[in-house]
Amino acid sequence: MTLDVRFKQDIYTTTIRYYLRGWKEEQRMRNLLYKRKNNMERFIQVEMIVNN
């Protein structure tokens, strides 16, 4: 019985671990996309200034 509980606990902890890792990755990707978007906007602004 204890082995079964431990097994379930292991599955639970690994699931949480993977979920957290996925969440961190998602945050990292979101930050990268956000930075890239900001860089693109800045780039467009610079281009507008240069063209004018």
PDB file of N, CA and C in Angstrom:
ATOM      1  N   MET A   1       0.825  -1.208   0.000  1.00  0.00           N
ATOM      2  CA  MET A   1       0.000   0.000   0.000  1.00  0.00           C
ATOM      3  C   MET A   1       0.863   1.263   0.000  1.00  0.00           C
ATOM      4  N   THR A   2       1.903   1.253   0.830  1.00  0.00           N
ATOM      5  CA  THR A   2       2.782   2.423   0.885  1.00  0.00           C
ATOM      6  C   THR A   2       3.475   2.622  -0.459  1.00  0.00           C
ATOM      7  N   LEU A   3       3.844   1.510  -1.097  1.00  0.00           N
ATOM      8  CA  LEU A   3       4.507   1.610  -2.396  1.00  0.00           C
ATOM      9  C   LEU A   3       3.568   2.262  -3.408  1.00  0.00           C
ATOM     10  N   ASP A   4       2.298   1.881  -3.384  1.00  0.00           N
ATOM     11  CA  ASP A   4       1.314   2.462  -4.298  1.00  0.00           C
ATOM     12  C   ASP A   4       1.188   3.966  -4.064  1.00  0.00           C
ATOM     13  N   VAL A   5       1.113   4.360  -2.795  1.00  0.00           N
ATOM     14  CA  VAL A   5       1.005   5.786  -2.457  1.00  0.00           C
ATOM     15  C   VAL A   5       2.245   6.530  -2.947  1.00  0.00           C
ATOM     16  N   ARG A   6       3.413   5.935  -2.690  1.00  0.00           N
ATOM     17  CA  ARG A   6       4.651   6.577  -3.114  1.00  0.00           C
ATOM     18  C   ARG A   6       4.677   6.718  -4.628  1.00  0.00           C
ATOM     19  N   PHE A   7       4.221   5.686  -5.321  1.00  0.00           N
ATOM     20  CA  PHE A   7       4.188   5.713  -6.783  1.00  0.00           C
ATOM     21  C   PHE A   7       3.298   6.850  -7.269  1.00  0.00           C
ATOM     22  N   LYS A   8       2.111   6.950  -6.669  1.00  0.00           N
ATOM     23  CA  LYS A   8       1.209   8.037  -7.047  1.00  0.00           C
ATOM     24  C   LYS A   8       1.828   9.394  -6.743  1.00  0.00           C
ATOM     25  N   GLN A   9       2.499   9.475  -5.596  1.00  0.00           N
ATOM     26  CA  GLN A   9       3.153  10.739  -5.233  1.00  0.00           C
ATOM     27  C   GLN A   9       4.230  11.099  -6.258  1.00  0.00           C
ATOM     28  N   ASP A  10       4.996  10.098  -6.669  1.00  0.00           N
ATOM     29  CA  ASP A  10       6.034  10.334  -7.675  1.00  0.00           C
ATOM     30  C   ASP A  10       5.429  10.868  -8.963  1.00  0.00           C
ATOM     31  N   ILE A  11       4.363  10.248  -9.410  1.00  0.00           N
ATOM     32  CA  ILE A  11       3.687  10.714 -10.625  1.00  0.00           C
ATOM     33  C   ILE A  11       3.222  12.153 -10.434  1.00  0.00           C
ATOM     34  N   TYR A  12       2.677  12.413  -9.256  1.00  0.00           N
ATOM     35  CA  TYR A  12       2.162  13.751  -8.959  1.00  0.00           C
ATOM     36  C   TYR A  12       3.282  14.792  -9.009  1.00  0.00           C
ATOM     37  N   THR A  13       4.395  14.493  -8.330  1.00  0.00           N
ATOM     38  CA  THR A  13       5.508  15.459  -8.277  1.00  0.00           C
ATOM     39  C   THR A  13       6.125  15.652  -9.661  1.00  0.00           C
ATOM     40  N   THR A  14       6.293  14.560 -10.411  1.00  0.00           N
ATOM     41  CA  THR A  14       6.878  14.710 -11.746  1.00  0.00           C
ATOM     42  C   THR A  14       5.950  15.511 -12.650  1.00  0.00           C
ATOM     43  N   THR A  15       4.650  15.270 -12.508  1.00  0.00           N
ATOM     44  CA  THR A  15       3.686  16.025 -13.314  1.00  0.00           C
ATOM     45  C   THR A  15       3.800  17.505 -13.003  1.00  0.00           C
ATOM     46  N   ILE A  16       3.852  17.828 -11.708  1.00  0.00           N
ATOM     47  CA  ILE A  16       3.987  19.240 -11.308  1.00  0.00           C
ATOM     48  C   ILE A  16       5.290  19.808 -11.837  1.00  0.00           C
ATOM     49  N   ARG A  17       6.356  19.027 -11.726  1.00  0.00           N
ATOM     50  CA  ARG A  17       7.663  19.486 -12.190  1.00  0.00           C
ATOM     51  C   ARG A  17       7.616  19.799 -13.682  1.00  0.00           C
ATOM     52  N   TYR A  18       7.044  18.875 -14.456  1.00  0.00           N
ATOM     53  CA  TYR A  18       6.958  19.103 -15.898  1.00  0.00           C
ATOM     54  C   TYR A  18       6.072  20.291 -16.218  1.00  0.00           C
ATOM     55  N   TYR A  19       4.983  20.423 -15.451  1.00  0.00           N
ATOM     56  CA  TYR A  19       4.079  21.547 -15.667  1.00  0.00           C
ATOM     57  C   TYR A  19       4.799  22.864 -15.410  1.00  0.00           C
ATOM     58  N   LEU A  20       5.552  22.913 -14.304  1.00  0.00           N
ATOM     59  CA  LEU A  20       6.294  24.135 -13.970  1.00  0.00           C
ATOM     60  C   LEU A  20       7.353  24.416 -15.028  1.00  0.00           C
ATOM     61  N   ARG A  21       8.025  23.366 -15.495  1.00  0.00           N
ATOM     62  CA  ARG A  21       9.049  23.563 -16.521  1.00  0.00           C
ATOM     63  C   ARG A  21       8.411  24.116 -17.784  1.00  0.00           C
ATOM     64  N   GLY A  22       7.257  23.557 -18.152  1.00  0.00           N
ATOM     65  CA  GLY A  22       6.538  24.049 -19.325  1.00  0.00           C
ATOM     66  C   GLY A  22       6.141  25.504 -19.140  1.00  0.00           C
ATOM     67  N   TRP A  23       5.711  25.835 -17.933  1.00  0.00           N
ATOM     68  CA  TRP A  23       5.295  27.208 -17.647  1.00  0.00           C
ATOM     69  C   TRP A  23       6.480  28.151 -17.767  1.00  0.00           C
ATOM     70  N   LYS A  24       7.634  27.736 -17.208  1.00  0.00           N
ATOM     71  CA  LYS A  24       8.840  28.567 -17.308  1.00  0.00           C
ATOM     72  C   LYS A  24       9.238  28.770 -18.761  1.00  0.00           C
ATOM     73  N   GLU A  25       9.201  27.688 -19.533  1.00  0.00           N
ATOM     74  CA  GLU A  25       9.534  27.789 -20.958  1.00  0.00           C
ATOM     75  C   GLU A  25       8.594  28.754 -21.661  1.00  0.00           C
ATOM     76  N   GLU A  26       7.297  28.643 -21.325  1.00  0.00           N
ATOM     77  CA  GLU A  26       6.307  29.509 -21.951  1.00  0.00           C
ATOM     78  C   GLU A  26       6.594  30.965 -21.602  1.00  0.00           C
ATOM     79  N   GLN A  27       6.916  31.220 -20.327  1.00  0.00           N
ATOM     80  CA  GLN A  27       7.242  32.586 -19.900  1.00  0.00           C
ATOM     81  C   GLN A  27       8.468  33.095 -20.662  1.00  0.00           C
ATOM     82  N   ARG A  28       9.464  32.204 -20.807  1.00  0.00           N
ATOM     83  CA  ARG A  28      10.696  32.596 -21.496  1.00  0.00           C
ATOM     84  C   ARG A  28      10.402  32.943 -22.951  1.00  0.00           C
ATOM     85  N   MET A  29       9.603  32.086 -23.596  1.00  0.00           N
ATOM     86  CA  MET A  29       9.254  32.341 -24.988  1.00  0.00           C
ATOM     87  C   MET A  29       8.461  33.640 -25.115  1.00  0.00           C
ATOM     88  N   ARG A  30       7.547  33.852 -24.157  1.00  0.00           N
ATOM     89  CA  ARG A  30       6.724  35.056 -24.192  1.00  0.00           C
ATOM     90  C   ARG A  30       7.607  36.288 -24.038  1.00  0.00           C
ATOM     91  N   ASN A  31       8.594  36.202 -23.118  1.00  0.00           N
ATOM     92  CA  ASN A  31       9.521  37.316 -22.941  1.00  0.00           C
ATOM     93  C   ASN A  31      10.309  37.580 -24.213  1.00  0.00           C
ATOM     94  N   LEU A  32      10.776  36.496 -24.841  1.00  0.00           N
ATOM     95  CA  LEU A  32      11.527  36.653 -26.086  1.00  0.00           C
ATOM     96  C   LEU A  32      10.669  37.303 -27.154  1.00  0.00           C
ATOM     97  N   LEU A  33       9.438  36.821 -27.298  1.00  0.00           N
ATOM     98  CA  LEU A  33       8.537  37.400 -28.305  1.00  0.00           C
ATOM     99  C   LEU A  33       8.263  38.861 -27.994  1.00  0.00           C
ATOM    100  N   TYR A  34       8.070  39.162 -26.715  1.00  0.00           N
ATOM    101  CA  TYR A  34       7.794  40.542 -26.299  1.00  0.00           C
ATOM    102  C   TYR A  34       8.972  41.439 -26.636  1.00  0.00           C
ATOM    103  N   LYS A  35      10.189  40.964 -26.307  1.00  0.00           N
ATOM    104  CA  LYS A  35      11.391  41.735 -26.626  1.00  0.00           C
ATOM    105  C   LYS A  35      11.508  41.932 -28.128  1.00  0.00           C
ATOM    106  N   ARG A  36      11.259  40.852 -28.884  1.00  0.00           N
ATOM    107  CA  ARG A  36      11.374  40.934 -30.343  1.00  0.00           C
ATOM    108  C   ARG A  36      10.370  41.933 -30.892  1.00  0.00           C
ATOM    109  N   LYS A  37       9.149  41.898 -30.346  1.00  0.00           N
ATOM    110  CA  LYS A  37       8.112  42.830 -30.787  1.00  0.00           C
ATOM    111  C   LYS A  37       8.548  44.266 -30.506  1.00  0.00           C
ATOM    112  N   ASN A  38       9.067  44.490 -29.292  1.00  0.00           N
ATOM    113  CA  ASN A  38       9.545  45.830 -28.948  1.00  0.00           C
ATOM    114  C   ASN A  38      10.674  46.261 -29.873  1.00  0.00           C
ATOM    115  N   ASN A  39      11.594  45.345 -30.157  1.00  0.00           N
ATOM    116  CA  ASN A  39      12.695  45.668 -31.058  1.00  0.00           C
ATOM    117  C   ASN A  39      12.178  46.012 -32.443  1.00  0.00           C
ATOM    118  N   MET A  40      11.183  45.244 -32.913  1.00  0.00           N
ATOM    119  CA  MET A  40      10.618  45.535 -34.230  1.00  0.00           C
ATOM    120  C   MET A  40       9.961  46.908 -34.248  1.00  0.00           C
ATOM    121  N   GLU A  41       9.209  47.230 -33.190  1.00  0.00           N
ATOM    122  CA  GLU A  41       8.561  48.538 -33.128  1.00  0.00           C
ATOM    123  C   GLU A  41       9.599  49.653 -33.116  1.00  0.00           C
ATOM    124  N   ARG A  42      10.658  49.443 -32.345  1.00  0.00           N
ATOM    125  CA  ARG A  42      11.731  50.430 -32.293  1.00  0.00           C
ATOM    126  C   ARG A  42      12.362  50.582 -33.672  1.00  0.00           C
ATOM    127  N   PHE A  43      12.601  49.443 -34.332  1.00  0.00           N
ATOM    128  CA  PHE A  43      13.203  49.423 -35.656  1.00  0.00           C
ATOM    129  C   PHE A  43      12.333  50.194 -36.648  1.00  0.00           C
ATOM    130  N   ILE A  44      11.032  49.958 -36.582  1.00  0.00           N
ATOM    131  CA  ILE A  44      10.094  50.659 -37.478  1.00  0.00           C
ATOM    132  C   ILE A  44      10.130  52.160 -37.196  1.00  0.00           C
ATOM    133  N   GLN A  45      10.166  52.529 -35.922  1.00  0.00           N
ATOM    134  CA  GLN A  45      10.237  53.950 -35.567  1.00  0.00           C
ATOM    135  C   GLN A  45      11.511  54.572 -36.133  1.00  0.00           C
ATOM    136  N   VAL A  46      12.624  53.867 -35.977  1.00  0.00           N
ATOM    137  CA  VAL A  46      13.900  54.372 -36.503  1.00  0.00           C
ATOM    138  C   VAL A  46      13.811  54.530 -38.012  1.00  0.00           C
ATOM    139  N   GLU A  47      13.238  53.541 -38.682  1.00  0.00           N
ATOM    140  CA  GLU A  47      13.096  53.626 -40.142  1.00  0.00           C
ATOM    141  C   GLU A  47      12.269  54.839 -40.548  1.00  0.00           C
ATOM    142  N   MET A  48      11.189  55.082 -39.805  1.00  0.00           N
ATOM    143  CA  MET A  48      10.349  56.243 -40.104  1.00  0.00           C
ATOM    144  C   MET A  48      11.150  57.527 -39.956  1.00  0.00           C
ATOM    145  N   ILE A  49      11.942  57.605 -38.896  1.00  0.00           N
ATOM    146  CA  ILE A  49      12.759  58.804 -38.665  1.00  0.00           C
ATOM    147  C   ILE A  49      13.761  58.966 -39.810  1.00  0.00           C
ATOM    148  N   VAL A  50      14.392  57.866 -40.195  1.00  0.00           N
ATOM    149  CA  VAL A  50      15.388  57.904 -41.266  1.00  0.00           C
ATOM    150  C   VAL A  50      14.733  58.323 -42.587  1.00  0.00           C
ATOM    151  N   ASN A  51      13.556  57.773 -42.875  1.00  0.00           N
ATOM    152  CA  ASN A  51      12.875  58.090 -44.131  1.00  0.00           C
ATOM    153  C   ASN A  51      12.405  59.546 -44.167  1.00  0.00           C
ATOM    154  N   ASN A  52      12.034  60.075 -43.023  1.00  0.00           N
ATOM    155  CA  ASN A  52      11.620  61.482 -42.975  1.00  0.00           C
ATOM    156  C   ASN A  52      12.859  62.351 -42.939  1.00  0.00           C
TER     157      ASN A  52
END
